[in-house]
Short mmCIF file of C-alpha atoms and ligand atoms in Angstrom, two decimals:
data_model
loop_
_atom_site.label_atom_id
_atom_site.label_comp_id
_atom_site.label_asym_id
_atom_site.label_seq_id
_atom_site.Cartn_x
_atom_site.Cartn_y
_atom_site.Cartn_z
CA MET N 233 0.36 -134.47 30.28
CA ALA N 234 -0.20 -135.69 33.81
CA ASP N 235 -2.98 -133.97 35.74
CA ARG N 236 -0.87 -133.53 38.83
CA ILE N 237 -1.29 -129.82 39.23
CA VAL N 238 1.59 -128.58 41.27
CA SER N 239 4.25 -130.74 39.62
CA GLY N 240 7.17 -129.36 37.61
CA GLY N 241 6.44 -128.89 33.92
CA ASP N 242 7.70 -131.19 31.20
CA LEU N 243 8.69 -128.50 28.75
CA LEU N 244 12.40 -128.09 28.03
CA MET N 245 13.19 -130.39 30.97
CA ALA N 246 16.59 -129.63 32.46
CA GLY N 247 18.73 -132.41 33.93
CA PRO N 248 19.12 -132.60 37.70
CA SER N 249 22.41 -130.71 37.74
CA ASP N 250 21.56 -128.28 34.94
CA PRO N 251 21.08 -124.67 35.79
CA VAL N 252 17.52 -123.52 35.21
CA ILE N 253 18.64 -119.90 35.24
CA GLU N 254 22.06 -118.68 34.17
CA THR N 255 23.04 -115.07 33.58
CA LYS N 256 26.36 -113.59 32.56
CA ALA N 257 27.12 -109.91 33.12
CA LEU N 258 23.42 -109.11 32.82
CA THR N 259 22.90 -105.35 32.74
CA LYS N 260 19.92 -103.05 32.32
CA VAL N 261 20.38 -99.32 31.94
CA TYR N 262 17.25 -97.18 31.85
CA LYS N 263 17.73 -94.02 29.79
CA SER N 264 15.73 -90.88 30.25
CA LYS N 265 16.01 -87.17 29.46
CA ASN N 266 17.68 -86.64 32.83
CA GLY N 267 20.40 -89.22 32.23
CA SER N 268 20.71 -92.94 32.68
CA HIS N 269 20.17 -95.28 35.59
CA VAL N 270 21.81 -98.71 35.94
CA ALA N 271 19.03 -100.83 37.46
CA VAL N 272 20.74 -104.23 37.03
CA ASP N 273 24.51 -104.09 37.02
CA GLY N 274 26.55 -107.00 35.63
CA VAL N 275 24.65 -109.77 37.41
CA ASN N 276 26.07 -113.31 37.20
CA LEU N 277 23.51 -115.68 38.61
CA ARG N 278 22.92 -119.42 38.54
CA VAL N 279 19.82 -121.11 39.93
CA ASP N 280 19.57 -124.90 39.71
CA LYS N 281 16.57 -127.08 39.06
CA GLY N 282 14.45 -127.57 42.17
CA GLU N 283 15.81 -124.57 44.08
CA PHE N 284 13.67 -122.16 46.05
CA PHE N 285 15.62 -118.97 45.46
CA GLY N 286 14.94 -115.55 46.94
CA LEU N 287 16.04 -112.16 45.65
CA LEU N 288 16.11 -109.84 48.60
CA GLY N 289 16.54 -106.11 48.29
CA SER N 290 15.21 -102.76 49.40
CA ASN N 291 12.92 -100.58 47.30
CA GLY N 292 14.59 -99.73 44.02
CA ALA N 293 17.34 -102.36 44.36
CA GLY N 294 16.48 -103.77 40.93
CA LYS N 295 14.45 -106.88 41.86
CA SER N 296 11.52 -106.29 39.50
CA THR N 297 13.87 -105.31 36.69
CA LEU N 298 15.86 -108.52 37.12
CA ILE N 299 12.65 -110.60 37.14
CA GLY N 300 11.47 -108.68 34.05
CA LEU N 301 14.72 -109.53 32.24
CA LEU N 302 14.56 -113.22 33.17
CA THR N 303 10.93 -113.49 32.11
CA THR N 304 11.44 -111.86 28.66
CA VAL N 305 9.46 -108.73 29.54
CA ILE N 306 12.42 -106.33 29.71
CA LYS N 307 15.20 -106.22 27.12
CA PRO N 308 18.74 -106.25 28.53
CA THR N 309 21.23 -103.53 27.68
CA ARG N 310 24.10 -106.04 27.88
CA GLY N 311 24.82 -109.58 28.98
CA ARG N 312 23.44 -113.04 28.36
CA MET N 313 20.86 -115.22 30.02
CA ARG N 314 19.41 -118.70 29.63
CA VAL N 315 16.23 -119.77 31.34
CA ALA N 316 14.89 -123.35 31.31
CA GLY N 317 17.60 -124.39 28.87
CA ALA N 318 16.86 -121.72 26.25
CA SER N 319 18.44 -118.39 25.38
CA VAL N 320 16.09 -115.59 26.40
CA LYS N 321 17.28 -113.52 23.45
CA HIS N 322 17.06 -116.19 20.74
CA ARG N 323 14.18 -118.39 21.99
CA PRO N 324 11.90 -116.13 24.04
CA VAL N 325 8.78 -118.13 23.11
CA ALA N 326 10.33 -121.36 24.41
CA VAL N 327 11.23 -119.54 27.64
CA LYS N 328 7.69 -118.14 27.96
CA ARG N 329 6.21 -121.63 27.66
CA ALA N 330 8.49 -123.03 30.35
CA ILE N 331 7.96 -120.33 32.96
CA SER N 332 5.17 -118.57 34.75
CA VAL N 333 5.13 -115.20 36.40
CA VAL N 334 3.09 -113.96 39.34
CA PRO N 335 3.36 -110.18 39.02
CA GLN N 336 3.36 -107.68 41.86
CA ARG N 337 -0.02 -106.24 40.85
CA ASN N 338 -3.08 -108.36 40.38
CA SER N 339 -3.46 -108.87 36.64
CA LEU N 340 -6.52 -111.14 36.59
CA ASP N 341 -9.20 -110.12 34.13
CA PRO N 342 -11.81 -108.24 36.20
CA GLN N 343 -14.62 -109.25 33.81
CA LEU N 344 -14.04 -112.98 34.36
CA THR N 345 -14.56 -115.16 37.42
CA LEU N 346 -11.49 -116.68 39.06
CA ALA N 347 -12.31 -120.05 37.45
CA GLU N 348 -12.73 -118.45 34.02
CA ASN N 349 -9.42 -116.61 34.43
CA LEU N 350 -7.67 -119.92 35.04
CA GLU N 351 -9.42 -121.71 32.20
CA PHE N 352 -8.65 -118.89 29.78
CA HIS N 353 -4.97 -119.02 30.72
CA GLY N 354 -4.95 -122.80 30.24
CA ARG N 355 -6.53 -122.48 26.78
CA MET N 356 -3.90 -119.90 25.81
CA PHE N 357 -1.25 -122.46 26.66
CA GLY N 358 -2.89 -125.08 24.47
CA LEU N 359 -5.06 -127.06 26.88
CA GLY N 360 -8.36 -128.43 25.59
CA ALA N 361 -11.57 -127.00 27.09
CA ARG N 362 -12.29 -130.01 29.30
CA GLN N 363 -8.69 -130.35 30.45
CA ALA N 364 -8.50 -126.63 31.27
CA ARG N 365 -11.72 -126.83 33.29
CA ARG N 366 -10.58 -129.93 35.18
CA ARG N 367 -7.21 -128.43 35.98
CA ALA N 368 -8.69 -125.09 37.03
CA THR N 369 -11.09 -126.84 39.41
CA ARG N 370 -8.28 -128.87 40.93
CA LEU N 371 -5.98 -125.87 41.31
CA LEU N 372 -8.68 -123.74 42.90
CA GLN N 373 -9.15 -126.55 45.43
CA GLU N 374 -5.42 -126.98 46.06
CA CYS N 375 -5.08 -123.24 46.58
CA GLY N 376 -8.03 -123.22 49.01
CA ILE N 377 -10.17 -120.80 47.00
CA GLU N 378 -12.74 -123.14 45.45
CA ASP N 379 -15.53 -121.46 47.44
CA VAL N 380 -14.90 -118.13 45.65
CA ALA N 381 -14.21 -119.66 42.21
CA SER N 382 -17.28 -118.07 40.64
CA ARG N 383 -16.56 -114.55 41.90
CA THR N 384 -14.68 -111.87 40.02
CA ILE N 385 -11.42 -110.53 41.40
CA ARG N 386 -13.11 -107.43 42.86
CA LYS N 387 -15.24 -109.62 45.12
CA VAL N 388 -12.46 -111.60 46.81
CA SER N 389 -9.99 -110.66 49.56
CA GLY N 390 -6.40 -109.62 48.85
CA GLY N 391 -5.08 -112.98 50.04
CA GLN N 392 -7.58 -114.91 47.91
CA GLY N 393 -6.61 -112.78 44.91
CA ARG N 394 -2.92 -113.59 45.48
CA ARG N 395 -3.69 -117.30 45.63
CA ALA N 396 -5.78 -117.01 42.46
CA LEU N 397 -2.79 -115.43 40.69
CA ILE N 398 -0.57 -118.30 41.80
CA ALA N 399 -3.22 -120.84 40.73
CA ARG N 400 -3.40 -119.23 37.30
CA ALA N 401 0.39 -119.29 37.02
CA LEU N 402 0.38 -123.05 37.65
CA MET N 403 -2.18 -123.86 34.95
CA HIS N 404 0.43 -124.82 32.36
CA GLN N 405 2.70 -126.59 34.87
CA PRO N 406 5.70 -124.29 34.53
CA GLN N 407 9.23 -125.49 35.15
CA VAL N 408 10.10 -122.23 36.82
CA LEU N 409 7.68 -120.07 38.78
CA PHE N 410 8.69 -116.42 39.23
CA LEU N 411 6.91 -114.38 41.88
CA ASP N 412 7.44 -110.65 42.31
CA GLU N 413 6.69 -109.77 45.94
CA PRO N 414 4.02 -112.47 46.29
CA THR N 415 2.72 -111.29 49.66
CA ALA N 416 3.13 -107.52 49.38
CA GLY N 417 0.14 -105.85 51.00
CA VAL N 418 -1.56 -108.98 52.35
CA ASP N 419 -2.12 -109.60 56.06
CA ILE N 420 -0.03 -112.05 58.05
CA LYS N 421 -2.69 -114.80 58.01
CA ALA N 422 -3.04 -114.64 54.23
CA ARG N 423 0.75 -114.44 53.94
CA ARG N 424 1.08 -117.75 55.77
CA LEU N 425 -1.50 -119.36 53.48
CA VAL N 426 0.49 -118.19 50.46
CA TRP N 427 3.72 -119.51 52.02
CA ASN N 428 2.17 -122.94 52.60
CA LEU N 429 0.91 -123.00 49.06
CA LEU N 430 4.35 -122.14 47.69
CA ARG N 431 5.99 -124.79 49.88
CA GLY N 432 3.65 -127.36 48.32
CA VAL N 433 4.43 -126.17 44.79
CA HIS N 434 8.14 -126.36 45.49
CA ALA N 435 7.90 -129.78 47.17
CA ALA N 436 6.21 -131.07 44.01
CA GLY N 437 9.30 -130.18 41.99
CA THR N 438 8.84 -126.66 40.63
CA THR N 439 11.82 -124.32 40.76
CA ILE N 440 10.77 -121.08 42.42
CA VAL N 441 12.34 -117.64 42.23
CA LEU N 442 10.75 -114.90 44.28
CA THR N 443 11.56 -111.34 45.09
CA THR N 444 10.76 -109.92 48.46
CA HIS N 445 11.76 -107.26 50.90
CA TYR N 446 10.30 -109.24 53.78
CA LEU N 447 13.30 -110.85 55.42
CA GLU N 448 11.06 -113.26 57.28
CA GLU N 449 9.60 -114.44 53.98
CA ALA N 450 13.05 -115.14 52.51
CA GLN N 451 14.13 -116.95 55.67
CA GLU N 452 10.92 -119.06 55.87
CA LEU N 453 10.91 -120.18 52.26
CA CYS N 454 14.22 -119.90 50.48
CA GLY N 455 17.09 -122.37 50.48
CA ARG N 456 19.31 -119.73 48.94
CA ILE N 457 19.04 -115.97 48.96
CA GLY N 458 20.72 -113.40 46.75
CA ILE N 459 20.99 -109.92 48.20
CA LEU N 460 20.49 -107.32 45.53
CA ASN N 461 21.83 -103.90 46.29
CA ARG N 462 21.82 -101.09 43.72
CA GLY N 463 21.55 -103.56 40.88
CA LYS N 464 24.37 -105.85 42.03
CA ILE N 465 24.18 -109.18 43.83
CA THR N 466 26.37 -108.37 46.81
CA ALA N 467 25.95 -111.67 48.69
CA ILE N 468 24.45 -115.04 47.89
CA GLY N 469 23.93 -118.27 49.80
CA SER N 470 21.84 -120.03 52.41
CA PRO N 471 20.63 -117.92 55.34
CA ASP N 472 23.39 -119.54 57.45
CA LYS N 473 26.07 -118.74 54.87
CA LEU N 474 24.90 -115.12 54.72
CA ARG N 475 25.07 -114.93 58.50
CA SER N 476 28.66 -116.10 58.54
CA GLU N 477 29.54 -113.84 55.59
CA ALA N 478 28.16 -110.86 57.50
CA GLY N 479 30.51 -111.77 60.34
CA LEU N 480 27.73 -111.54 62.88
CA GLN N 481 28.00 -113.65 65.96
CA THR N 482 25.65 -115.91 67.86
CA VAL N 483 25.05 -114.96 71.47
CA VAL N 484 24.82 -117.80 74.00
CA THR N 485 23.33 -116.71 77.33
CA VAL N 486 23.72 -119.05 80.28
CA GLN N 487 22.15 -118.74 83.70
CA LEU N 488 24.32 -120.26 86.46
CA SER N 489 23.52 -121.29 90.04
CA GLY N 490 26.01 -118.71 91.39
CA ASP N 491 28.37 -115.87 90.38
CA ALA N 492 29.46 -116.41 86.77
CA GLY N 493 32.86 -114.62 87.07
CA ALA N 494 35.12 -117.69 87.22
CA VAL N 495 33.22 -119.49 84.45
CA ALA N 496 33.39 -116.36 82.24
CA ALA N 497 37.18 -116.21 82.72
CA ALA N 498 37.54 -119.90 81.79
CA ALA N 499 35.12 -119.62 78.83
CA ASP N 500 37.08 -116.63 77.51
CA GLN N 501 39.99 -119.03 76.90
CA LEU N 502 37.96 -121.32 74.61
CA PRO N 503 39.05 -120.88 70.96
CA GLU N 504 35.47 -120.61 69.66
CA VAL N 505 34.55 -117.84 72.12
CA THR N 506 35.37 -114.34 70.88
CA LYS N 507 34.08 -112.55 73.95
CA ALA N 508 32.79 -113.63 77.38
CA GLU N 509 30.83 -111.29 79.66
CA HIS N 510 29.19 -111.84 82.99
CA HIS N 511 26.74 -110.01 85.17
CA GLY N 512 25.94 -111.65 88.50
CA ASP N 513 24.77 -115.20 87.74
CA THR N 514 24.42 -114.55 84.01
CA LEU N 515 27.11 -115.48 81.51
CA ARG N 516 27.03 -114.19 77.92
CA LEU N 517 29.28 -115.67 75.24
CA TYR N 518 29.78 -114.38 71.67
CA THR N 519 30.77 -116.96 69.08
CA HIS N 520 30.86 -117.85 65.38
CA LYS N 521 30.65 -121.56 66.31
CA PRO N 522 27.81 -122.15 68.76
CA ASP N 523 27.63 -125.95 68.22
CA GLY N 524 28.62 -127.82 71.39
CA LEU N 525 29.41 -124.63 73.31
CA ILE N 526 26.70 -125.10 75.93
CA ARG N 527 28.06 -128.59 76.70
CA GLU N 528 31.50 -127.08 77.32
CA VAL N 529 29.99 -124.40 79.58
CA VAL N 530 28.20 -127.09 81.61
CA PHE N 531 31.59 -128.75 82.13
CA LEU N 532 33.29 -125.47 83.10
CA ALA N 533 30.45 -124.67 85.53
CA GLU N 534 30.76 -128.06 87.21
CA SER N 535 34.53 -127.53 87.58
CA ALA N 536 33.72 -124.25 89.38
CA GLY N 537 31.20 -125.99 91.66
CA LEU N 538 28.15 -124.50 89.87
CA HIS N 539 25.45 -125.78 87.58
CA VAL N 540 23.61 -124.37 84.58
CA THR N 541 19.99 -123.49 85.29
CA SER N 542 19.08 -122.34 81.76
CA ALA N 543 20.73 -121.57 78.43
CA THR N 544 19.58 -119.84 75.25
CA THR N 545 21.20 -119.37 71.86
CA ALA N 546 20.34 -116.35 69.71
CA ALA N 547 21.54 -116.45 66.10
CA PRO N 548 21.70 -113.02 64.46
CA SER N 549 18.44 -112.13 62.73
CA LEU N 550 18.35 -111.95 58.97
CA ASP N 551 17.46 -108.27 59.36
CA ARG N 552 20.87 -107.59 60.89
CA VAL N 553 22.56 -109.79 58.28
CA PHE N 554 20.82 -107.85 55.50
CA LEU N 555 21.70 -104.46 56.97
CA THR N 556 25.31 -105.50 57.50
CA LEU N 557 25.75 -106.93 54.01
CA THR N 558 24.10 -103.99 52.27
CA SER N 559 25.93 -101.39 54.37
CA LYS N 560 29.24 -102.87 53.16
CA THR N 561 28.56 -101.52 49.67
CA GLN N 562 26.67 -98.42 50.55
CA PRO N 563 27.76 -95.17 52.08
CA GLY N 564 26.36 -94.51 55.54
CA PRO N 565 26.85 -95.81 59.03
CA SER N 566 27.88 -99.45 59.34
CA VAL N 567 26.04 -101.81 61.60
CA PRO N 568 28.08 -102.84 64.63
CA VAL N 569 28.92 -106.56 64.89
N1 ATP W 812 10.99 -98.08 33.21
C1 ATP W 812 11.88 -97.46 33.98
N2 ATP W 812 12.50 -96.34 33.57
C2 ATP W 812 13.43 -95.73 34.33
N3 ATP W 812 13.83 -96.16 35.55
C3 ATP W 812 13.26 -97.28 36.01
C4 ATP W 812 12.25 -97.97 35.26
N4 ATP W 812 11.87 -99.06 35.99
C5 ATP W 812 12.59 -99.02 37.12
N5 ATP W 812 13.42 -97.97 37.14
C6 ATP W 812 14.38 -97.62 38.19
O1 ATP W 812 15.29 -98.70 38.31
C7 ATP W 812 15.57 -98.98 39.69
C8 ATP W 812 15.20 -100.40 40.03
O2 ATP W 812 13.79 -100.52 39.97
P1 ATP W 812 13.05 -101.89 40.28
O3 ATP W 812 11.59 -101.65 40.14
O4 ATP W 812 13.68 -102.97 39.50
O5 ATP W 812 13.43 -102.10 41.84
P2 ATP W 812 12.77 -103.05 42.92
O6 ATP W 812 13.91 -103.60 43.70
O7 ATP W 812 11.86 -104.02 42.27
O8 ATP W 812 11.94 -102.03 43.82
P3 ATP W 812 10.57 -102.24 44.64
O9 ATP W 812 10.89 -103.10 45.82
O10 ATP W 812 10.23 -100.84 45.05
O11 ATP W 812 9.55 -102.85 43.71
C9 ATP W 812 14.80 -97.93 40.49
O12 ATP W 812 15.68 -96.85 40.79
C10 ATP W 812 13.71 -97.48 39.55
O13 ATP W 812 13.34 -96.13 39.79
#
């Protein structure tokens, strides 16, 4: 096996267009004395090889349960799923070999140093002693924690511990890396280090699925995001697709060299403008199609004998997109567009 650490694994290789994750009507119902709770509710999901996919949801939305199902830890109540080309129900061992999981809580052995934790994991996955040591050393370097390699988990910072968990997960070069809230509880500086590390892992070919409730994290890292709400995926797509699905508009604010009234009236007639407002020299346009709009406003301003002194475009934040999309399936006040 090549010693390129952050490359995609060679177990159960999927073809370029093959789904790495595929679920059909996947359902998990937790039963207790007080009744039952549907944590994952008929989820149909496909994630392709090489994707960086984010599962976004509030507390209790079902993210950890869905990750648990996909990683063979939780048994489904109903439905089917294949991960890395194998049925999770019929070939769980093959799935386990092809994936790696970074859990929410630090699960490194507190008796062992970080390096020993990595080596031990490598040996469990069949690496020889020398190969495991070499790979652990390389991964600790690539994750920027080689200087604390001989400490135990209790003697490193939260961010270093997170990176050590990711390093351990990469020891057997998984095809798919699952991360459950990889930066929960770490400070913003450490969060950025983890993000950079994950970008590198993804760029080297590993498919990544992460759960998060940090919208910024999903936006920074993920090509596609699934919004999980009460166990159901209520929206899925790129951040841009989710924005348009939420029906939220981009606001273009233009500063003119004089009163914006005439330009606002003309801009209001443009098909891509849904609303034009003005206040003194300031013009504000609401649109679903911001591309090329500022150019048109420059032209309208010139026709009115004015010029544009500044212009800004504000796409709706993912926070608003998330609130809008989740409020569509949840009782409570809706978020104004
Ligand atoms: N073992 C269990 N038994 C009963 N109910 C459970 C169990 N595990 C989770 N639940 C419930 O299932 C729902 C989904 O939980 P889950 O942990 O998957 O959500 P989550 O989106 O990961 O939340 P968080 O962001 O808080 O980690 C919650 O209502 C939770 O209370």
